[in-house]
Coordinates of N, CA and C in Angstrom, one line a residue:
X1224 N 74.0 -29.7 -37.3 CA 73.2 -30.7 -38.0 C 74.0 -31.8 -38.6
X1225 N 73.3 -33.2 -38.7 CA 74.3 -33.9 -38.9 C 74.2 -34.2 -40.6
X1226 N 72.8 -35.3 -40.6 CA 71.9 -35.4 -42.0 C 70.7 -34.4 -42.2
X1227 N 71.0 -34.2 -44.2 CA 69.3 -33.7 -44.2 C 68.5 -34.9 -44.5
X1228 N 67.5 -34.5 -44.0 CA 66.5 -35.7 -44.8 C 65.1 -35.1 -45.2
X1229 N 65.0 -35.1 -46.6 CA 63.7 -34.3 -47.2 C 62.9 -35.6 -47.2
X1230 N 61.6 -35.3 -47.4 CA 60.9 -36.2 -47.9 C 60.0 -37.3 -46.4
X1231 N 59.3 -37.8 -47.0 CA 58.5 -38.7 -45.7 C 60.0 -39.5 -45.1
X1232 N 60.0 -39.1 -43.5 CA 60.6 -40.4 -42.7 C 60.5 -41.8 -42.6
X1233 N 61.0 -42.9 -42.5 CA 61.0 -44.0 -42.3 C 60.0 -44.3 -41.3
X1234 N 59.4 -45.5 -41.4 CA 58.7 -46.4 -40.5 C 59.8 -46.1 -39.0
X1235 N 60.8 -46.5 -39.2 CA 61.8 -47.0 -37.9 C 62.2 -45.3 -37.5
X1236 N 62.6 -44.3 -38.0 CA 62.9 -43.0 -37.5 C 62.0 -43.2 -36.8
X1237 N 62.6 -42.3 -35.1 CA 62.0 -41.3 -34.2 C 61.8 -39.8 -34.4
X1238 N 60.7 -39.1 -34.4 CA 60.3 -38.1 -34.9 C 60.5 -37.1 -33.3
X1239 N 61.1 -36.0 -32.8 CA 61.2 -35.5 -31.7 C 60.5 -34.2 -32.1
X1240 N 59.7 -33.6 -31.2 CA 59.2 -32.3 -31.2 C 57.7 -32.6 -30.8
X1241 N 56.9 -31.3 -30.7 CA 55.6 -31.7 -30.2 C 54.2 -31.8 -31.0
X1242 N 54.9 -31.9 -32.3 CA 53.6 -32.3 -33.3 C 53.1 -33.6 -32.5
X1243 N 51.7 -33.8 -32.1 CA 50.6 -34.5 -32.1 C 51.1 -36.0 -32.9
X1244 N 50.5 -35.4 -33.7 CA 50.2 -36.9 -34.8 C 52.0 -38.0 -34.8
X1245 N 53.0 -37.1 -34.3 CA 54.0 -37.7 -34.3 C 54.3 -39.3 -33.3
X1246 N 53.3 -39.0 -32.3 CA 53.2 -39.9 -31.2 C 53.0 -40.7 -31.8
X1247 N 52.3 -41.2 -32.6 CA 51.4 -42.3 -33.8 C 52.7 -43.0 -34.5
X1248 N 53.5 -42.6 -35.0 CA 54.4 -42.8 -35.6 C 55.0 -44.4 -34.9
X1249 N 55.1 -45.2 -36.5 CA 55.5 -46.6 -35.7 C 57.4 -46.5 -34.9
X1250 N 58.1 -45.6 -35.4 CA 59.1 -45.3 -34.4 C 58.8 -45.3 -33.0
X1251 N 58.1 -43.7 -33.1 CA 57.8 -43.6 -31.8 C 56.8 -44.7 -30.6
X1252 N 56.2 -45.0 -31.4 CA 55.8 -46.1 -30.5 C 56.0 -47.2 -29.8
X1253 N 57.6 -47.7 -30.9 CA 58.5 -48.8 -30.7 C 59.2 -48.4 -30.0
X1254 N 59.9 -47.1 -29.7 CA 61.0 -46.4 -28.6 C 60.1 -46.3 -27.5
X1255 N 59.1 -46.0 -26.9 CA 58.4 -46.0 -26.2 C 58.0 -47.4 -25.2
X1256 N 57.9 -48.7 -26.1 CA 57.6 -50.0 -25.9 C 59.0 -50.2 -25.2
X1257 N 60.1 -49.8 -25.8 CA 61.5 -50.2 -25.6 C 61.5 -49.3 -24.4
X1258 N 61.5 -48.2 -24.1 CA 61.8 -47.4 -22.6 C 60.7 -48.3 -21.7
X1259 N 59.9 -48.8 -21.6 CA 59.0 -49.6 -20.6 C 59.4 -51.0 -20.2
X1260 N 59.8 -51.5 -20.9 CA 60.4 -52.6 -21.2 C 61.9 -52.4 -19.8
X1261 N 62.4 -51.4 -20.6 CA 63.9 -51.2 -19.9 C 63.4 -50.7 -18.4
X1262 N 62.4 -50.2 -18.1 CA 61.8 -49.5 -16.8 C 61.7 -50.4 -16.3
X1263 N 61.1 -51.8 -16.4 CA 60.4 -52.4 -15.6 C 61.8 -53.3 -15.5
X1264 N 62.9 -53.9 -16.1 CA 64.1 -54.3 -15.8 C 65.0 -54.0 -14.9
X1265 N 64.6 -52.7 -14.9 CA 65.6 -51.4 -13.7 C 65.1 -51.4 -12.8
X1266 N 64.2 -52.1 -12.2 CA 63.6 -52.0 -11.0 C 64.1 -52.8 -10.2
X1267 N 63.8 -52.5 -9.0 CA 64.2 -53.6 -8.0 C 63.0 -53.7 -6.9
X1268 N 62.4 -55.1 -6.8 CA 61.7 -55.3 -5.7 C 61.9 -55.0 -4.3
X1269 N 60.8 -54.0 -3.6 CA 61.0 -54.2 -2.5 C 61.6 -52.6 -2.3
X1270 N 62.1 -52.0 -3.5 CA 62.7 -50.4 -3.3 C 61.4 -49.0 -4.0
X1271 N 62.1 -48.3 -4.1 CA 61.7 -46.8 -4.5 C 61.5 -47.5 -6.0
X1272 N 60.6 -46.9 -6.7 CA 61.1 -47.1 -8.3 C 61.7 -46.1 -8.7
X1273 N 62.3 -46.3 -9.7 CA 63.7 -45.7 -10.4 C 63.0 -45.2 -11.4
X1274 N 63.3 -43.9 -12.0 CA 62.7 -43.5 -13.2 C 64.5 -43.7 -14.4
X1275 N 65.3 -43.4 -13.3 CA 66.4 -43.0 -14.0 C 67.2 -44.7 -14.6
X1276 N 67.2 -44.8 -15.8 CA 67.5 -46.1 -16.5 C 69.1 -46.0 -16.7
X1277 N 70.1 -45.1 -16.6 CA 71.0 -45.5 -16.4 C 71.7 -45.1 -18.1
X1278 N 72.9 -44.7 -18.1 CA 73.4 -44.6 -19.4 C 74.0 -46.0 -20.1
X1279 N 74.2 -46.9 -19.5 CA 74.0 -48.2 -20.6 C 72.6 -48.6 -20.9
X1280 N 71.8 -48.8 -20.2 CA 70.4 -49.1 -20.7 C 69.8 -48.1 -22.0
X1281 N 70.2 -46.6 -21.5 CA 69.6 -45.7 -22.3 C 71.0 -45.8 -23.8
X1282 N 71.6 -46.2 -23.6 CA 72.5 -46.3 -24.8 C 72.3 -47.5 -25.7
X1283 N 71.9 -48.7 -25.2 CA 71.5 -50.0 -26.1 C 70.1 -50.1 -26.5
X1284 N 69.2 -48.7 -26.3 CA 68.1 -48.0 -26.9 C 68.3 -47.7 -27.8
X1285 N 69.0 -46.8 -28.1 CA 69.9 -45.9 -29.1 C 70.1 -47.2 -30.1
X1286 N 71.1 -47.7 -29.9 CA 72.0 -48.6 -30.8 C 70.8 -49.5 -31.1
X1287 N 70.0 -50.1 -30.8 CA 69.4 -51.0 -31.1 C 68.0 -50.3 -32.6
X1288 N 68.0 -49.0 -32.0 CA 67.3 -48.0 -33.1 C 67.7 -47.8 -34.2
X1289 N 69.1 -47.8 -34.2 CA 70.1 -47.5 -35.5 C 70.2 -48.8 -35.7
X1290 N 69.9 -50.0 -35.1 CA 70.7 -51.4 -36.0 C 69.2 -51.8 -36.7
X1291 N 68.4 -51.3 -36.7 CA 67.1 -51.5 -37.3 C 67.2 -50.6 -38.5
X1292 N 68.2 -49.4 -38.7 CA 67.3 -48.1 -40.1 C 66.8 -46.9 -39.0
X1293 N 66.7 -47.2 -37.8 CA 66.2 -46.0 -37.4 C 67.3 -44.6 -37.1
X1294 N 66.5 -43.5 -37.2 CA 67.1 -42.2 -36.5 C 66.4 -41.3 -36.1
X1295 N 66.8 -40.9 -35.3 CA 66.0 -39.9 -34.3 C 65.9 -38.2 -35.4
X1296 N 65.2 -37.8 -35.5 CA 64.7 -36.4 -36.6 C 64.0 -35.6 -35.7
X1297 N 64.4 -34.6 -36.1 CA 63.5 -33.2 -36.1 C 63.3 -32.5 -37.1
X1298 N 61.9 -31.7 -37.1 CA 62.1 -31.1 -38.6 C 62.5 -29.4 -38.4
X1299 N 63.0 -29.1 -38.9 CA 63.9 -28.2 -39.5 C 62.6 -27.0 -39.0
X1300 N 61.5 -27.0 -39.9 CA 60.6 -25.8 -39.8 C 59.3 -26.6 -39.6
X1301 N 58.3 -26.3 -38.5 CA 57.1 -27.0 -38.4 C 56.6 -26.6 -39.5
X1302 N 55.6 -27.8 -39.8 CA 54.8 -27.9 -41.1 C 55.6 -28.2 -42.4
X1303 N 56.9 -28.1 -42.2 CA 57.7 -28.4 -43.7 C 58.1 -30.0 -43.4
X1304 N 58.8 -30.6 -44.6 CA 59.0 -31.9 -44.3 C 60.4 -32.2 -44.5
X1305 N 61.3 -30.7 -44.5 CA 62.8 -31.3 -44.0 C 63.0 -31.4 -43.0
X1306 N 64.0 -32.6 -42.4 CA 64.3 -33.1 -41.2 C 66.1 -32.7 -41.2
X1307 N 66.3 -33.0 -39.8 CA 67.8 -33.6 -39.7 C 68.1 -34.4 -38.4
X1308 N 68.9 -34.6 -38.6 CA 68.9 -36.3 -38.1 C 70.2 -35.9 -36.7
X1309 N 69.5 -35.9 -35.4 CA 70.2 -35.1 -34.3 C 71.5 -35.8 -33.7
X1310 N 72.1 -35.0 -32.6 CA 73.5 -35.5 -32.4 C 72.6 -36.9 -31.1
X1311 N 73.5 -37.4 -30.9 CA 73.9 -38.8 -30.1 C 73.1 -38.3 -28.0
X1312 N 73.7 -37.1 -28.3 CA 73.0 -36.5 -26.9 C 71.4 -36.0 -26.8
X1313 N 71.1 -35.7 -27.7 CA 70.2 -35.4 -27.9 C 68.7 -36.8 -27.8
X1314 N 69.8 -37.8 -28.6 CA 68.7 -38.6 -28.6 C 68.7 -39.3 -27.4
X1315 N 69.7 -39.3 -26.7 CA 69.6 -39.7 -24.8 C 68.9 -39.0 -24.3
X1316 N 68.5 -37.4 -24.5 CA 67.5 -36.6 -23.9 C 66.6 -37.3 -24.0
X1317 N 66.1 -37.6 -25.3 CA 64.8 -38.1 -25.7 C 64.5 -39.3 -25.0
X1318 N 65.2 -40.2 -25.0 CA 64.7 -41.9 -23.9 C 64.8 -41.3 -22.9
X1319 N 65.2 -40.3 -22.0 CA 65.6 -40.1 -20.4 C 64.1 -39.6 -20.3
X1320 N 63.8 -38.6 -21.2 CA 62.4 -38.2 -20.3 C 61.3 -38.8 -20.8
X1321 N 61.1 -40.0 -21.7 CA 59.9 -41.0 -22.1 C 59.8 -41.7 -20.6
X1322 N 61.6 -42.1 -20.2 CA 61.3 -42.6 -18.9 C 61.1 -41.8 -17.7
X1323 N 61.4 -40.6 -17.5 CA 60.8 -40.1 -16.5 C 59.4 -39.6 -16.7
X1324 N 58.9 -39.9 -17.4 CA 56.9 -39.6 -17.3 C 56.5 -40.9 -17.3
X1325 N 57.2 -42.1 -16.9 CA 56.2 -43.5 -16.4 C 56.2 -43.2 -15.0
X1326 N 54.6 -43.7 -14.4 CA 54.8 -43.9 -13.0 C 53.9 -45.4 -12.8
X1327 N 54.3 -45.9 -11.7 CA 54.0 -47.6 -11.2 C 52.7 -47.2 -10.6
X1328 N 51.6 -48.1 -10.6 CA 50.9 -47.5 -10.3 C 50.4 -47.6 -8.9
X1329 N 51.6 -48.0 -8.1 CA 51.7 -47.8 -6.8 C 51.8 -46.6 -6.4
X1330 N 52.6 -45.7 -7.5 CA 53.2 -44.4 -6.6 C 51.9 -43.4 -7.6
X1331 N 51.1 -43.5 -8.2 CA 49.7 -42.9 -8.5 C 49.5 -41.8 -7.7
X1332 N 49.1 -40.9 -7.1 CA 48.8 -39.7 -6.3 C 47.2 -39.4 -6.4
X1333 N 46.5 -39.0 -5.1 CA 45.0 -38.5 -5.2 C 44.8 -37.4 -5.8
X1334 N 45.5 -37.0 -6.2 CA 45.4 -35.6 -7.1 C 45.2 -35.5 -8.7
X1335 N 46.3 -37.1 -9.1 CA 46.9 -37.5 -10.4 C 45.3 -37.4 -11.2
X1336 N 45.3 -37.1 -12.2 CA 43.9 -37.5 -13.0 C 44.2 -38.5 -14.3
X1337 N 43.3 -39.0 -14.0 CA 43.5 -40.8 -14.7 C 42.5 -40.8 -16.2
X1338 N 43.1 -40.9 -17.4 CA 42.7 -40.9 -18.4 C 42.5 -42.4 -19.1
X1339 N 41.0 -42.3 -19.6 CA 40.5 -44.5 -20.0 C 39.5 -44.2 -19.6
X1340 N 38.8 -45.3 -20.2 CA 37.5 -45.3 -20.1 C 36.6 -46.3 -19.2
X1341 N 37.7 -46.9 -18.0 CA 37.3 -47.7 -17.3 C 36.4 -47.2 -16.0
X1342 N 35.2 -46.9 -16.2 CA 34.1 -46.5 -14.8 C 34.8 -46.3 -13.5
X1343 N 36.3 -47.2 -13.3 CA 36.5 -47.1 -11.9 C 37.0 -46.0 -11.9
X1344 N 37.5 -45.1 -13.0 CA 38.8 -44.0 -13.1 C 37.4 -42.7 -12.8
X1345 N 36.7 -42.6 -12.6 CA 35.5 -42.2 -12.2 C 35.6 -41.3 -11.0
X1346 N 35.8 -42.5 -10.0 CA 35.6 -41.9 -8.4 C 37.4 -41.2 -8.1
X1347 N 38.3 -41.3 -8.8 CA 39.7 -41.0 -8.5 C 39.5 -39.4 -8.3
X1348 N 40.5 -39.4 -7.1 CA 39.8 -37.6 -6.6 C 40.0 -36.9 -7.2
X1349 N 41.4 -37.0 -8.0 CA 41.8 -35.9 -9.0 C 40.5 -36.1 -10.2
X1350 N 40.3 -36.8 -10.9 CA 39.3 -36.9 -12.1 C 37.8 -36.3 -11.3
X1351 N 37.7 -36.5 -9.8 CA 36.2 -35.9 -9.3 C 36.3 -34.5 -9.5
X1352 N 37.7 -34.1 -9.3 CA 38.1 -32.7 -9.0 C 37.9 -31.9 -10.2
X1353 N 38.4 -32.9 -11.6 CA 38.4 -31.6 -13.0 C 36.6 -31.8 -13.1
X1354 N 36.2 -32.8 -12.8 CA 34.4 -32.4 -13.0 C 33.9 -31.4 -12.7
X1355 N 34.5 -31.5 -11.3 CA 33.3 -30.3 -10.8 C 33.5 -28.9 -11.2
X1356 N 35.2 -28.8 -11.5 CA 35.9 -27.7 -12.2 C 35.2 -26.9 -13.4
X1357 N 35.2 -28.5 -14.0 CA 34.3 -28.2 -15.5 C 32.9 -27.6 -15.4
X1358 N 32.1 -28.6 -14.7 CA 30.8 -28.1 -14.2 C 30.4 -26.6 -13.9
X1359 N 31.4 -25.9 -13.1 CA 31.4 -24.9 -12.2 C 31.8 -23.7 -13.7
X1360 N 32.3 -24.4 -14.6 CA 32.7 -23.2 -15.9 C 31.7 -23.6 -17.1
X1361 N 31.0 -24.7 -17.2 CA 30.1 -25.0 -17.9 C 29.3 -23.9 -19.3
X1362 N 28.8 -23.3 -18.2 CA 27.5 -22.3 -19.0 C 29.0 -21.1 -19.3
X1363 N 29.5 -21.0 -18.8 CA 30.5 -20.0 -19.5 C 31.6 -20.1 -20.3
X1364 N 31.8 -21.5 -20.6 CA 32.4 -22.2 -21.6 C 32.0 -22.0 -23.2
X1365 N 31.2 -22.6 -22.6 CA 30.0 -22.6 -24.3 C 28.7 -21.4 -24.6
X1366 N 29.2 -20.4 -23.7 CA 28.9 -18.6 -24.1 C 30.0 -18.0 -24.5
X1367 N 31.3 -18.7 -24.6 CA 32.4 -17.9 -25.0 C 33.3 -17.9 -26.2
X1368 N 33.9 -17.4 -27.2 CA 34.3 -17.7 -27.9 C 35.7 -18.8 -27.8
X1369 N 36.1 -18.8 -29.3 CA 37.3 -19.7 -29.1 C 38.6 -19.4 -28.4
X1370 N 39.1 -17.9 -27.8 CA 40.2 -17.6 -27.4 C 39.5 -17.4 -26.0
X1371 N 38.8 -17.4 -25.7 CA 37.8 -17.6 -24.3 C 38.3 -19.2 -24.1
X1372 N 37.1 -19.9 -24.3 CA 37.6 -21.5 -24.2 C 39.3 -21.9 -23.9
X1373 N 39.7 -21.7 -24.5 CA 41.5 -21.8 -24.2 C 41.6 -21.2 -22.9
X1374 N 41.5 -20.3 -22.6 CA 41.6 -19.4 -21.1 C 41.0 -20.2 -20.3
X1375 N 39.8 -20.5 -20.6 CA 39.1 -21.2 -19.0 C 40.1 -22.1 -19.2
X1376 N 40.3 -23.6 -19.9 CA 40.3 -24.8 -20.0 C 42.0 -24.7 -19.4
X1377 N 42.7 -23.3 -19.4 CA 44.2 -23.0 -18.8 C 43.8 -22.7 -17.6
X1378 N 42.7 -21.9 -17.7 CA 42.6 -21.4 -15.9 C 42.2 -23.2 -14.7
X1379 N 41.5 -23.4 -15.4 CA 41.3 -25.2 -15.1 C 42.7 -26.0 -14.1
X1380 N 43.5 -25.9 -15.4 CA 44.4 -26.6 -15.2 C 45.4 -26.1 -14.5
X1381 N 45.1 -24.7 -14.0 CA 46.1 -24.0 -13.1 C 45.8 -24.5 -11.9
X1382 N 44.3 -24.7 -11.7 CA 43.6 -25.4 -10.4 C 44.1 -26.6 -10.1
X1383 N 44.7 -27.4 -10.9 CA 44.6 -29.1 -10.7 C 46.2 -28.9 -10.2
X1384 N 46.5 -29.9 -8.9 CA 47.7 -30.0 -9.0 C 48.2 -31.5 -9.3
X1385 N 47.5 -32.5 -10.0 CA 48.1 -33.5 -10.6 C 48.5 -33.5 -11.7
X1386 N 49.1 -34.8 -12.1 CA 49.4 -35.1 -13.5 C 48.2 -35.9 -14.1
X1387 N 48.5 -35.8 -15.5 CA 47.2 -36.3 -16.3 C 48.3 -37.6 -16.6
X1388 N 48.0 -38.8 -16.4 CA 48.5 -40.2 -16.3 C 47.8 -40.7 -17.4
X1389 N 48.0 -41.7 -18.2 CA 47.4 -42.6 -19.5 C 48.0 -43.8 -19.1
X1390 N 47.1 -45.1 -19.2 CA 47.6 -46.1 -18.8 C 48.2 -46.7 -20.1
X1391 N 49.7 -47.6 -19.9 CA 50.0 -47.9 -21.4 C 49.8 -49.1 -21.5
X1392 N 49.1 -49.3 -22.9 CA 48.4 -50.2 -23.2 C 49.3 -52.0 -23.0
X1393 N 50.6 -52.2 -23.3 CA 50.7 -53.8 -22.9 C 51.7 -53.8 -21.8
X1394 N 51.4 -52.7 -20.7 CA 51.5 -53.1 -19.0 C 50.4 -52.3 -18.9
X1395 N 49.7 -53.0 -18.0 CA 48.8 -52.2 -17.4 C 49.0 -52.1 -15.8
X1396 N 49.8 -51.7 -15.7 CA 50.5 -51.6 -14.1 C 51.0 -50.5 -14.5
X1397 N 51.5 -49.6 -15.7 CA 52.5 -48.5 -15.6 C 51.4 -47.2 -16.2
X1398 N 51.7 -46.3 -16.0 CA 51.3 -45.3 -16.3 C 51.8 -44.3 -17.3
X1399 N 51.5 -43.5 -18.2 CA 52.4 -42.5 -18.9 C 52.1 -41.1 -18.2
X1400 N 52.9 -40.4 -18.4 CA 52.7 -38.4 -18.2 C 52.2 -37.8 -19.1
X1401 N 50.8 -37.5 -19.5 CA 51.4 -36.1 -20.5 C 52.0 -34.6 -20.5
X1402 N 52.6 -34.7 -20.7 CA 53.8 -33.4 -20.4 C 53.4 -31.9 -22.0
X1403 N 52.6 -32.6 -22.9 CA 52.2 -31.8 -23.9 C 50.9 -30.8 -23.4
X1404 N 51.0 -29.1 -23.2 CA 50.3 -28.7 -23.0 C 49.0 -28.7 -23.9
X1405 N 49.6 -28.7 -25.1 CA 48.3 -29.0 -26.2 C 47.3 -30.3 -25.4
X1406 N 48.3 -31.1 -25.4 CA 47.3 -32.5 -25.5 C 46.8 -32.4 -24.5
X1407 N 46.7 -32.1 -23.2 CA 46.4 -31.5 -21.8 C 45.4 -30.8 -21.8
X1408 N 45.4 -29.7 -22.6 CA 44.1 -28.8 -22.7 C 43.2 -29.3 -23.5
X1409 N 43.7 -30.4 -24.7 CA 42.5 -31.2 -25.4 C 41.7 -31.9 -24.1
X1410 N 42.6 -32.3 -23.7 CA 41.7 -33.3 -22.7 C 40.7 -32.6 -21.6
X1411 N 41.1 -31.3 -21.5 CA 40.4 -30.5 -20.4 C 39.0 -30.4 -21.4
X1412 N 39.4 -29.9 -23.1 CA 38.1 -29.7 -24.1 C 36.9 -30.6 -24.2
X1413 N 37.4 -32.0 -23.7 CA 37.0 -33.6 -24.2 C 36.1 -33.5 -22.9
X1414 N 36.5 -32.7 -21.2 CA 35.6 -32.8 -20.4 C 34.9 -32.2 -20.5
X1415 N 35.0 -31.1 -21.1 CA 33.3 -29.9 -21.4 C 32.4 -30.6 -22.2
X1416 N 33.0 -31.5 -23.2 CA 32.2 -31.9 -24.0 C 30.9 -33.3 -23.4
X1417 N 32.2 -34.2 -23.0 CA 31.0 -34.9 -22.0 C 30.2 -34.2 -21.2
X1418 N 30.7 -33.0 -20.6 CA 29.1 -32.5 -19.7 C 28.5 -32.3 -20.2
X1419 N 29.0 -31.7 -21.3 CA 27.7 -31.3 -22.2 C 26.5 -32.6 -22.5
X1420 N 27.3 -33.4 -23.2 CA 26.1 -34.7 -22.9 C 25.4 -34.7 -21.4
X1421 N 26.2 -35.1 -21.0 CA 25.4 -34.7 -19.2 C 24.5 -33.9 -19.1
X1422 N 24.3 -32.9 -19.8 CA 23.5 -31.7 -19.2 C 22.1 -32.2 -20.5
X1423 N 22.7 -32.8 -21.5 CA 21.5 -32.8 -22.6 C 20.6 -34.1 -22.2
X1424 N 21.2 -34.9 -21.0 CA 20.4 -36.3 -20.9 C 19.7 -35.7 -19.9
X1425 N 20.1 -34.3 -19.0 CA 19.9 -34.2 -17.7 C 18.3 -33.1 -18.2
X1426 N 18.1 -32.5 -19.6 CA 17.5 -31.7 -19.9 C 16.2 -32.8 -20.7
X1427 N 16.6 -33.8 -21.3 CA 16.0 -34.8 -21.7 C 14.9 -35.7 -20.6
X1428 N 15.9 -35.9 -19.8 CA 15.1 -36.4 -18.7 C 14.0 -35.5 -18.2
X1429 N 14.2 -34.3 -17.8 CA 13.4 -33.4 -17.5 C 12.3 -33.3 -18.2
X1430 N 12.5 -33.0 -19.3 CA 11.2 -33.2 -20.4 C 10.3 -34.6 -20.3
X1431 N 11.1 -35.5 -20.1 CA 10.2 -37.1 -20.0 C 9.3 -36.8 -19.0
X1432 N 10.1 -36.4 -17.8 CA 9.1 -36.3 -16.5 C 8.1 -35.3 -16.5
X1433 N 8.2 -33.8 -17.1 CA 6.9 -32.9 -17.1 C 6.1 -33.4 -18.1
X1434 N 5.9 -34.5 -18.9 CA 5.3 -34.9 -19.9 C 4.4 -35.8 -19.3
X1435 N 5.4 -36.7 -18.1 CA 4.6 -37.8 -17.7 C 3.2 -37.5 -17.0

């Protein structure tokens, strides 16, 4: 350990681990802007794209984090609010795999499932494929309790063989990974929940028409 740090983190600290709400964090969101930034620099027209940014690029991340107040933290015990403040390698872990979960969205896959709310992300095979998944677990979803639900929504995602992609918001050419199984399985939760609308417009409807 290097520093302790009690108490709320700075604006500028990077927060590392898989608490949720961490992503939010104006750190993390600034290191994230900065690894895209440096992705789309490291590329070269006309080739493969590069996920791998290179240990000077990924080092004037670093330095440019510390010449602001920032530092990369972990907290000591989840749920508690001491931190310490990690070695130099560690925080190169941390930029190397922000950049290895961008993909261009040339190299996208028909498998990939595409998260947004743009109607076209609709017809993408992978996104056709968790529907019908969902569909097909539907009525056994919402007859089952809460350590039931978790089970299906894992058994789901055993079925899928893409990545769940998020487009990031100022490129819209790049893509993100989510690599968090929590946040993964929320999103499998967020599809039962739309069917469920589906099925109440679909039960809705039905009633309009035996009425008519």
């Amino acid at each position: 350990l290097q520093h302790i740090h009690i108490g709320v983190p700075a604006p500028d600290d990077v927060l590392l681990g898989s608490n949720l709400k961490s992503r939010d964090h104006v750190g993390n969101t600034r290191l994230q802007t900065l690894v895209l930034n440096a992705f789309v620099k490291s590329q070269v027209p006309g080739t493969k794209t590069r996920n791998d940014l290179g240990p000077k690029r990924v080092g004037e991340i670093i330095e440019y984090i510390a010449s602001t107040g920032g530092r990369f933290l972990r907290q000591i015990h989840a749920g508690t609010n001491v931190w310490f403040e990690v070695f130099e390698e560690e925080a190169q872990k941390e930029v190397k795999s922000i950049a290895l979960r961008i993909t261009a969205e040339d190299d996208i896959r028909p498998e990939d499932l595409l998260l947004g709310q743009s109607p076209k992300l609709r017809d993408h095979p992978g996104n056709v494929k968790l529907r019908k998944l969902v569909a097909d677990k539907y009525e056994e979803y919402y007859a089952s309790g809460k350590k039931q639900k978790t089970k299906l929504a894992e058994d789901i995602l055993e079925s899928l063989d893409g990545r769940f992609l998020k487009q990031t918001k100022h490129n819209k050419t790049l893509w993100m990974e989510l690599t968090d199984n929590l946040e993964v399985r929320n999103k499998v939760a967020s599809s039962f929940r739309d069917e469920k609308k589906r099925q109440l417009l679909l039960d809705q409807n039905k009633q309009r028409t035996s009425l008519a």
